[in-house]
Amino acid sequence: MLGVGLWSANPENSRRQTIDVFQDYELLKNKKISTSSNMLTIQPSTFGPRAYKTGLDAQKVAEASKRGIWSVQIKHPLLTIARLYTPLPPFLSDQNEPNQGEKFGYVSTNPEENQLRVLIRNNPEGELSRYLSRMQAGGRLELRGPYQEYELPGDVKQVLFLVGGTGISPAIQLAHTLLEKESDGVKPKVSILWANRRSEECEGGTIDPPPRSDTIFSRAWGTLFGTETPPPRNDIQSNQLESPIVKELSTLKARYSGPFDVTYFADDQQRFITKQDIQRQLHAAIRATGSAATESRGKSLILISGPDGFVEHFAGPKVWREGKELQGTLGGMLQKMDLQGFTVWKL
C-alpha cells in the first residue's frame, strides 16, 4: 500500500519504527512488468559514508512480518517527498523448502543480501513515482522502517482479499506469512480477487468471461482506476507470457494448493469484481468450515487493498480524525451484503 508520510502522525506506528532517520539504498534492478508498473530490487548502499550499513533491522522486520502487513517509507534523495510501499516477500521459486526465505530477502542479517523487492505504479504526475520508475541500476534512494501497516488478530481461519492494481503487494506479503504457519495443524484459507485495468498486469492468469450482469456494472467500475478505457500497451515485450506477479501467485498456489486461490479480473476484458463473485467466496468459506464465520472456530477477514476509489467502492472511505487515518464506517458494496460474520478492514 502507498501513503504519504501519514504514519508518523500515529504514536503507535512511530513506536514500531526501526529507525528514525532514512538510510541510503541503491537500485539493483528495475524491471518493467507492464505499461503502468515496475518491480524494483534494492539493497543498502554500497557507496558513500553510510555504505553497507545494516539497512533495516532484520529482527524487527521478521517480527513485523509475523504480526501482519508491514511497509517501508521510501524518500526521493533530493526532495522532501516520501511514500509508504509494501515489500514483496522473498521469491518462493528460489526456495526448496518453506522458511528458507528467512536466509534471504527482507529478513537477511547479511547487508549484502538485505534486499527488498517493491512493486510501484508509474504515475507520471508523481515526483517520487516518476523518479523510481526511471531509475537505473546504481541509482540512489532513501528508506526507513518497518512500519506495521496491519496487525493480524489471533487465530485467523480465513482471509478474502479484494485487491486493485499494485495493492496486490500486501496480499502476497500476508499470504506468504499466513501460509508459512499453521494453526492446530491446519493452514488458514487465503483467497484473492485481483482486479486490474489492463489484462497485461495479470498476463498468464486466467480471466473468466464476464456474465451478462457485469456489463451493467462496468460503467460504475471503470472510473476506479482513473479512466474507463485503458490505453493500449506499447512497450512491453510481446513474448512475456506470464507476469512476474502472476508467477509468484502461481508458485504460492502450487505450493499450498487447497488453502490458497486467486481469481483475476481486468477492465479491458469487461471482467469486474461483482457482488456475485464475493458471495461465491463467502459461500465457499462456509462450505469449507461447515458453518458461518460467526459459528466457526477462528476469525474470518475481508481485507481491501488498492487505490482510494477501489477501497471506497467496496467498503466506503477511510477518515482522518485528530491527525490519524481511521477505518470509518462500513459502506459501499459490502455494507449491503450479508458478510456471513466476516470482519472488513480497509488497508
Short mmCIF file of C-alpha atoms in Angstrom, two decimals:
data_model
loop_
_atom_site.label_atom_id
_atom_site.label_comp_id
_atom_site.label_asym_id
_atom_site.label_seq_id
_atom_site.Cartn_x
_atom_site.Cartn_y
_atom_site.Cartn_z
CA MET A 1 0.00 0.00 0.00
CA LEU A 2 1.03 3.57 -0.56
CA GLY A 3 0.91 6.50 1.81
CA VAL A 4 2.35 9.98 2.12
CA GLY A 5 4.14 10.11 5.44
CA LEU A 6 0.84 9.61 7.25
CA TRP A 7 2.09 7.00 9.72
CA SER A 8 4.50 9.35 11.51
CA ALA A 9 1.44 11.09 12.98
CA ASN A 10 0.41 7.91 14.75
CA PRO A 11 2.40 7.36 18.00
CA GLU A 12 1.76 3.60 17.95
CA ASN A 13 3.17 3.21 14.45
CA SER A 14 6.07 5.58 15.20
CA ARG A 15 6.95 3.42 18.22
CA ARG A 16 7.26 0.43 15.93
CA GLN A 17 9.70 2.10 13.56
CA THR A 18 13.14 0.52 13.49
CA ILE A 19 14.96 3.81 12.92
CA ASP A 20 14.02 7.48 12.93
CA VAL A 21 16.34 8.51 10.11
CA PHE A 22 16.48 7.49 6.47
CA GLN A 23 19.27 5.23 5.26
CA ASP A 24 20.91 5.18 1.86
CA TYR A 25 19.80 2.43 -0.51
CA GLU A 26 20.67 1.73 -4.12
CA LEU A 27 18.85 0.13 -7.01
CA LEU A 28 20.00 -3.30 -8.16
CA LYS A 29 17.31 -3.93 -10.78
CA ASN A 30 14.38 -2.06 -12.28
CA LYS A 31 12.10 -4.47 -14.12
CA LYS A 32 9.19 -3.03 -16.11
CA ILE A 33 6.40 -5.57 -15.80
CA SER A 34 3.62 -3.61 -17.53
CA THR A 35 2.93 -0.20 -19.04
CA SER A 36 1.95 1.05 -15.60
CA SER A 37 4.10 -0.79 -13.06
CA ASN A 38 7.72 -1.69 -12.26
CA MET A 39 9.36 -4.05 -9.80
CA LEU A 40 12.38 -2.58 -8.02
CA THR A 41 15.06 -4.63 -6.26
CA ILE A 42 17.07 -2.51 -3.82
CA GLN A 43 19.71 -3.00 -1.15
CA PRO A 44 21.65 -0.87 1.36
CA SER A 45 24.02 1.47 -0.45
CA THR A 46 27.49 0.25 -1.42
CA PHE A 47 28.89 3.78 -1.67
CA GLY A 48 29.10 6.94 0.43
CA PRO A 49 29.69 7.44 4.17
CA ARG A 50 26.90 5.02 5.14
CA ALA A 51 27.85 2.27 2.72
CA TYR A 52 26.96 -1.29 3.73
CA LYS A 53 25.18 -0.33 6.89
CA THR A 54 22.75 -2.98 8.03
CA GLY A 55 19.76 -1.36 6.38
CA LEU A 56 16.52 -2.49 8.01
CA ASP A 57 16.86 -4.33 11.29
CA ALA A 58 16.36 -7.98 10.33
CA GLN A 59 14.84 -8.95 13.66
CA LYS A 60 12.37 -6.05 13.64
CA VAL A 61 11.33 -6.89 10.09
CA ALA A 62 10.83 -10.56 10.97
CA GLU A 63 8.67 -9.54 13.95
CA ALA A 64 6.62 -7.12 11.83
CA SER A 65 6.13 -9.83 9.21
CA LYS A 66 4.84 -12.32 11.78
CA ARG A 67 2.42 -9.74 13.17
CA GLY A 68 0.85 -8.92 9.79
CA ILE A 69 1.47 -6.46 6.95
CA TRP A 70 4.42 -4.08 7.10
CA SER A 71 5.76 -1.36 4.86
CA VAL A 72 8.76 0.90 4.37
CA GLN A 73 8.95 4.60 3.67
CA ILE A 74 10.93 5.46 0.54
CA LYS A 75 12.18 9.00 0.02
CA HIS A 76 13.45 10.88 -3.02
CA PRO A 77 17.19 11.57 -2.36
CA LEU A 78 16.94 15.23 -3.41
CA LEU A 79 13.37 16.18 -2.45
CA THR A 80 11.34 16.02 0.75
CA ILE A 81 8.88 13.56 -0.78
CA ALA A 82 8.31 10.13 0.77
CA ARG A 83 5.73 7.38 0.40
CA LEU A 84 4.99 4.05 2.01
CA TYR A 85 5.44 0.87 -0.04
CA THR A 86 4.75 -2.73 0.96
CA PRO A 87 7.71 -5.02 0.09
CA LEU A 88 7.10 -8.34 -1.60
CA PRO A 89 8.26 -11.47 0.24
CA PRO A 90 11.34 -13.44 -0.86
CA PHE A 91 10.67 -15.09 -4.23
CA LEU A 92 9.33 -18.54 -3.38
CA SER A 93 10.55 -20.27 -6.53
CA ASP A 94 14.13 -19.70 -5.31
CA GLN A 95 13.42 -21.75 -2.20
CA ASN A 96 13.35 -25.52 -1.95
CA GLU A 97 11.72 -25.65 1.46
CA PRO A 98 9.37 -23.36 3.41
CA ASN A 99 11.07 -20.75 5.62
CA GLN A 100 14.31 -20.78 3.62
CA GLY A 101 13.41 -17.22 2.68
CA GLU A 102 14.49 -16.18 6.19
CA LYS A 103 18.07 -16.52 4.94
CA PHE A 104 17.48 -14.14 2.06
CA GLY A 105 15.41 -11.13 1.16
CA TYR A 106 13.88 -8.76 3.64
CA VAL A 107 14.89 -10.62 6.79
CA SER A 108 18.55 -11.25 5.96
CA THR A 109 21.19 -10.40 8.55
CA ASN A 110 23.82 -10.05 5.80
CA PRO A 111 23.86 -6.43 4.50
CA GLU A 112 24.92 -7.60 1.04
CA GLU A 113 21.80 -9.82 0.90
CA ASN A 114 19.45 -7.42 2.67
CA GLN A 115 17.46 -6.83 -0.49
CA LEU A 116 13.91 -5.61 -0.85
CA ARG A 117 11.54 -6.02 -3.80
CA VAL A 118 8.95 -3.30 -4.22
CA LEU A 119 6.14 -3.05 -6.77
CA ILE A 120 5.44 0.53 -7.83
CA ARG A 121 2.80 2.15 -10.02
CA ASN A 122 4.10 4.51 -12.72
CA ASN A 123 2.27 7.74 -12.02
CA PRO A 124 3.54 10.41 -14.44
CA GLU A 125 2.16 13.11 -12.17
CA GLY A 126 4.00 11.89 -9.08
CA GLU A 127 7.55 13.14 -8.45
CA LEU A 128 8.65 10.08 -6.50
CA SER A 129 6.85 7.58 -8.72
CA ARG A 130 8.39 9.15 -11.81
CA TYR A 131 11.86 9.11 -10.25
CA LEU A 132 11.61 5.48 -9.15
CA SER A 133 10.19 4.21 -12.44
CA ARG A 134 13.06 5.82 -14.39
CA MET A 135 15.90 4.82 -12.06
CA GLN A 136 18.88 2.95 -13.46
CA ALA A 137 20.94 0.32 -11.62
CA GLY A 138 23.10 2.05 -9.04
CA GLY A 139 20.63 4.90 -8.58
CA ARG A 140 20.14 6.24 -5.04
CA LEU A 141 17.11 6.47 -2.80
CA GLU A 142 16.49 6.70 0.94
CA LEU A 143 14.49 4.30 3.08
CA ARG A 144 13.37 3.72 6.66
CA GLY A 145 11.07 1.35 8.52
CA PRO A 146 9.50 -1.08 9.10
CA TYR A 147 6.02 0.32 9.76
CA GLN A 148 3.31 -2.05 10.95
CA GLU A 149 0.51 -1.35 8.50
CA TYR A 150 -1.90 -4.02 9.72
CA GLU A 151 -1.73 -6.39 12.67
CA LEU A 152 -3.46 -9.74 12.32
CA PRO A 153 -5.82 -10.83 15.07
CA GLY A 154 -5.04 -14.14 16.68
CA ASP A 155 -6.30 -17.44 15.27
CA VAL A 156 -7.15 -16.38 11.70
CA LYS A 157 -9.13 -19.07 9.92
CA GLN A 158 -9.71 -17.49 6.51
CA VAL A 159 -8.91 -14.28 4.62
CA LEU A 160 -10.55 -12.88 1.49
CA PHE A 161 -8.55 -10.15 -0.25
CA LEU A 162 -10.24 -7.67 -2.60
CA VAL A 163 -7.30 -6.17 -4.49
CA GLY A 164 -6.92 -3.40 -7.06
CA GLY A 165 -3.71 -2.93 -9.09
CA THR A 166 -0.47 -2.67 -7.10
CA GLY A 167 -2.49 -3.30 -3.95
CA ILE A 168 -1.53 -6.91 -4.66
CA SER A 169 1.71 -6.41 -2.69
CA PRO A 170 0.10 -6.54 0.79
CA ALA A 171 -1.95 -9.56 -0.30
CA ILE A 172 1.12 -11.52 -1.41
CA GLN A 173 3.06 -10.50 1.68
CA LEU A 174 0.31 -11.58 4.07
CA ALA A 175 -0.48 -14.77 2.13
CA HIS A 176 3.18 -15.75 2.41
CA THR A 177 3.10 -15.10 6.18
CA LEU A 178 -0.17 -16.92 6.84
CA LEU A 179 0.59 -19.96 4.72
CA GLU A 180 4.01 -20.45 6.27
CA LYS A 181 2.47 -21.03 9.67
CA GLU A 182 -0.11 -23.49 10.92
CA SER A 183 -2.91 -23.29 13.48
CA ASP A 184 -3.65 -26.66 15.07
CA GLY A 185 -2.12 -28.32 12.02
CA VAL A 186 -4.48 -26.54 9.59
CA LYS A 187 -3.37 -23.67 7.37
CA PRO A 188 -5.64 -20.63 7.01
CA LYS A 189 -7.64 -20.35 3.80
CA VAL A 190 -6.49 -17.36 1.69
CA SER A 191 -8.42 -16.18 -1.39
CA ILE A 192 -7.53 -13.21 -3.59
CA LEU A 193 -9.79 -11.41 -6.07
CA TRP A 194 -7.34 -9.26 -8.05
CA ALA A 195 -8.64 -6.55 -10.39
CA ASN A 196 -6.57 -4.56 -12.90
CA ARG A 197 -7.34 -2.01 -15.56
CA ARG A 198 -5.37 -3.96 -18.18
CA SER A 199 -5.08 -7.70 -18.64
CA GLU A 200 -1.32 -7.29 -19.23
CA GLU A 201 -0.95 -6.63 -15.50
CA CYS A 202 -2.01 -10.23 -14.84
CA GLU A 203 -0.62 -11.79 -18.01
CA GLY A 204 -0.69 -15.56 -17.65
CA GLY A 205 -3.59 -15.56 -15.20
CA THR A 206 -6.92 -16.94 -16.40
CA ILE A 207 -9.68 -14.35 -16.67
CA ASP A 208 -13.13 -15.90 -16.90
CA PRO A 209 -15.56 -14.38 -19.43
CA PRO A 210 -17.97 -11.89 -17.85
CA PRO A 211 -21.53 -12.92 -17.02
CA ARG A 212 -24.23 -10.75 -18.57
CA SER A 213 -24.78 -8.79 -15.38
CA ASP A 214 -21.19 -7.48 -15.47
CA THR A 215 -21.91 -5.24 -18.46
CA ILE A 216 -24.36 -3.24 -16.35
CA PHE A 217 -21.72 -2.84 -13.64
CA SER A 218 -18.83 -1.80 -15.87
CA ARG A 219 -19.51 1.93 -16.09
CA ALA A 220 -19.58 2.37 -12.32
CA TRP A 221 -16.40 0.33 -12.00
CA GLY A 222 -14.45 1.84 -14.88
CA THR A 223 -13.55 5.07 -13.07
CA LEU A 224 -11.96 3.41 -10.04
CA PHE A 225 -8.57 3.19 -11.71
CA GLY A 226 -8.82 6.58 -13.39
CA THR A 227 -10.26 6.09 -16.89
CA GLU A 228 -12.96 3.91 -18.41
CA THR A 229 -10.94 2.68 -21.38
CA PRO A 230 -7.34 1.67 -20.56
CA PRO A 231 -4.76 2.87 -23.10
CA PRO A 232 -3.17 0.16 -25.25
CA ARG A 233 0.06 -1.50 -24.20
CA ASN A 234 3.03 -0.13 -26.12
CA ASP A 235 6.38 -1.02 -24.61
CA ILE A 236 6.06 -4.47 -23.04
CA GLN A 237 7.67 -7.40 -24.80
CA SER A 238 5.01 -9.46 -26.54
CA ASN A 239 6.76 -12.70 -25.55
CA GLN A 240 6.20 -12.05 -21.85
CA LEU A 241 3.79 -14.93 -21.34
CA GLU A 242 3.46 -14.62 -17.60
CA SER A 243 3.62 -11.55 -15.39
CA PRO A 244 6.23 -11.84 -12.60
CA ILE A 245 3.45 -11.21 -10.10
CA VAL A 246 1.28 -13.95 -11.61
CA LYS A 247 4.32 -16.23 -11.47
CA GLU A 248 4.65 -15.59 -7.74
CA LEU A 249 0.94 -16.17 -7.18
CA SER A 250 1.15 -19.39 -9.22
CA THR A 251 4.07 -20.53 -7.08
CA LEU A 252 2.06 -19.92 -3.92
CA LYS A 253 -0.87 -21.85 -5.38
CA ALA A 254 1.35 -24.75 -6.45
CA ARG A 255 2.92 -24.95 -3.01
CA TYR A 256 -0.23 -24.64 -0.91
CA SER A 257 -2.99 -25.63 -3.36
CA GLY A 258 -6.17 -26.05 -1.27
CA PRO A 259 -5.58 -23.22 1.24
CA PHE A 260 -4.80 -20.65 -1.49
CA ASP A 261 -6.55 -19.47 -4.66
CA VAL A 262 -6.56 -16.40 -6.91
CA THR A 263 -9.20 -15.06 -9.33
CA TYR A 264 -8.17 -12.50 -11.95
CA PHE A 265 -10.23 -9.58 -13.29
CA ALA A 266 -9.43 -6.93 -15.93
CA ASP A 267 -11.31 -3.87 -17.11
CA ASP A 268 -10.19 -4.29 -20.72
CA GLN A 269 -11.78 -7.76 -20.70
CA GLN A 270 -15.01 -6.35 -19.26
CA ARG A 271 -14.47 -8.54 -16.18
CA PHE A 272 -15.10 -6.77 -12.88
CA ILE A 273 -15.39 -7.90 -9.26
CA THR A 274 -19.13 -8.15 -8.63
CA LYS A 275 -21.26 -8.86 -5.60
CA GLN A 276 -21.82 -12.35 -7.01
CA ASP A 277 -18.05 -13.01 -7.07
CA ILE A 278 -17.75 -12.02 -3.41
CA GLN A 279 -20.79 -14.04 -2.43
CA ARG A 280 -19.32 -17.13 -4.10
CA GLN A 281 -16.18 -16.75 -2.00
CA LEU A 282 -18.16 -16.32 1.22
CA HIS A 283 -20.33 -19.36 0.45
CA ALA A 284 -17.22 -21.41 -0.38
CA ALA A 285 -15.78 -20.46 3.01
CA ILE A 286 -18.95 -21.64 4.73
CA ARG A 287 -18.82 -24.96 2.86
CA ALA A 288 -15.17 -25.39 3.80
CA THR A 289 -15.79 -24.82 7.52
CA GLY A 290 -19.27 -26.27 7.67
CA SER A 291 -20.73 -23.13 9.28
CA ALA A 292 -20.87 -19.34 9.04
CA ALA A 293 -17.80 -17.42 10.21
CA THR A 294 -19.65 -16.38 13.37
CA GLU A 295 -20.08 -20.05 14.31
CA SER A 296 -16.74 -21.43 13.15
CA ARG A 297 -13.54 -21.58 15.14
CA GLY A 298 -11.10 -18.82 14.19
CA LYS A 299 -11.54 -15.36 12.70
CA SER A 300 -12.63 -14.61 9.13
CA LEU A 301 -11.43 -11.42 7.42
CA ILE A 302 -12.09 -9.39 4.28
CA LEU A 303 -9.10 -7.13 3.55
CA ILE A 304 -9.35 -4.46 0.85
CA SER A 305 -6.20 -3.11 -0.78
CA GLY A 306 -5.85 -0.71 -3.71
CA PRO A 307 -6.46 2.89 -4.85
CA ASP A 308 -8.77 5.04 -2.73
CA GLY A 309 -11.59 4.78 -5.27
CA PHE A 310 -11.33 0.99 -5.24
CA VAL A 311 -11.48 0.80 -1.44
CA GLU A 312 -14.37 3.28 -1.26
CA HIS A 313 -16.38 1.39 -3.85
CA PHE A 314 -16.35 -1.80 -1.82
CA ALA A 315 -16.25 -0.58 1.78
CA GLY A 316 -16.63 3.21 1.90
CA PRO A 317 -13.86 5.76 2.59
CA LYS A 318 -11.41 5.86 5.45
CA VAL A 319 -11.49 9.05 7.51
CA TRP A 320 -8.98 11.43 9.12
CA ARG A 321 -9.51 12.41 12.75
CA GLU A 322 -7.06 14.18 15.08
CA GLY A 323 -4.16 13.53 12.74
CA LYS A 324 -4.88 9.81 12.37
CA GLU A 325 -6.25 7.80 9.48
CA LEU A 326 -9.13 5.67 10.76
CA GLN A 327 -11.31 2.96 9.22
CA GLY A 328 -14.56 4.93 9.19
CA THR A 329 -17.92 3.18 8.92
CA LEU A 330 -18.51 0.30 6.55
CA GLY A 331 -20.06 1.47 3.28
CA GLY A 332 -20.01 0.65 -0.40
CA MET A 333 -20.97 -2.71 -1.83
CA LEU A 334 -20.07 -4.72 1.27
CA GLN A 335 -22.35 -2.66 3.50
CA LYS A 336 -25.32 -4.01 1.54
CA MET A 337 -24.27 -7.66 1.74
CA ASP A 338 -24.65 -10.47 4.26
CA LEU A 339 -20.97 -10.98 5.10
CA GLN A 340 -21.57 -14.24 6.99
CA GLY A 341 -19.63 -12.99 10.01
CA PHE A 342 -16.55 -11.80 8.13
CA THR A 343 -14.79 -8.70 9.52
CA VAL A 344 -13.81 -5.99 6.99
CA TRP A 345 -10.57 -3.98 7.11
CA LYS A 346 -9.51 -1.23 4.67
CA LEU A 347 -5.77 -1.16 4.02
#
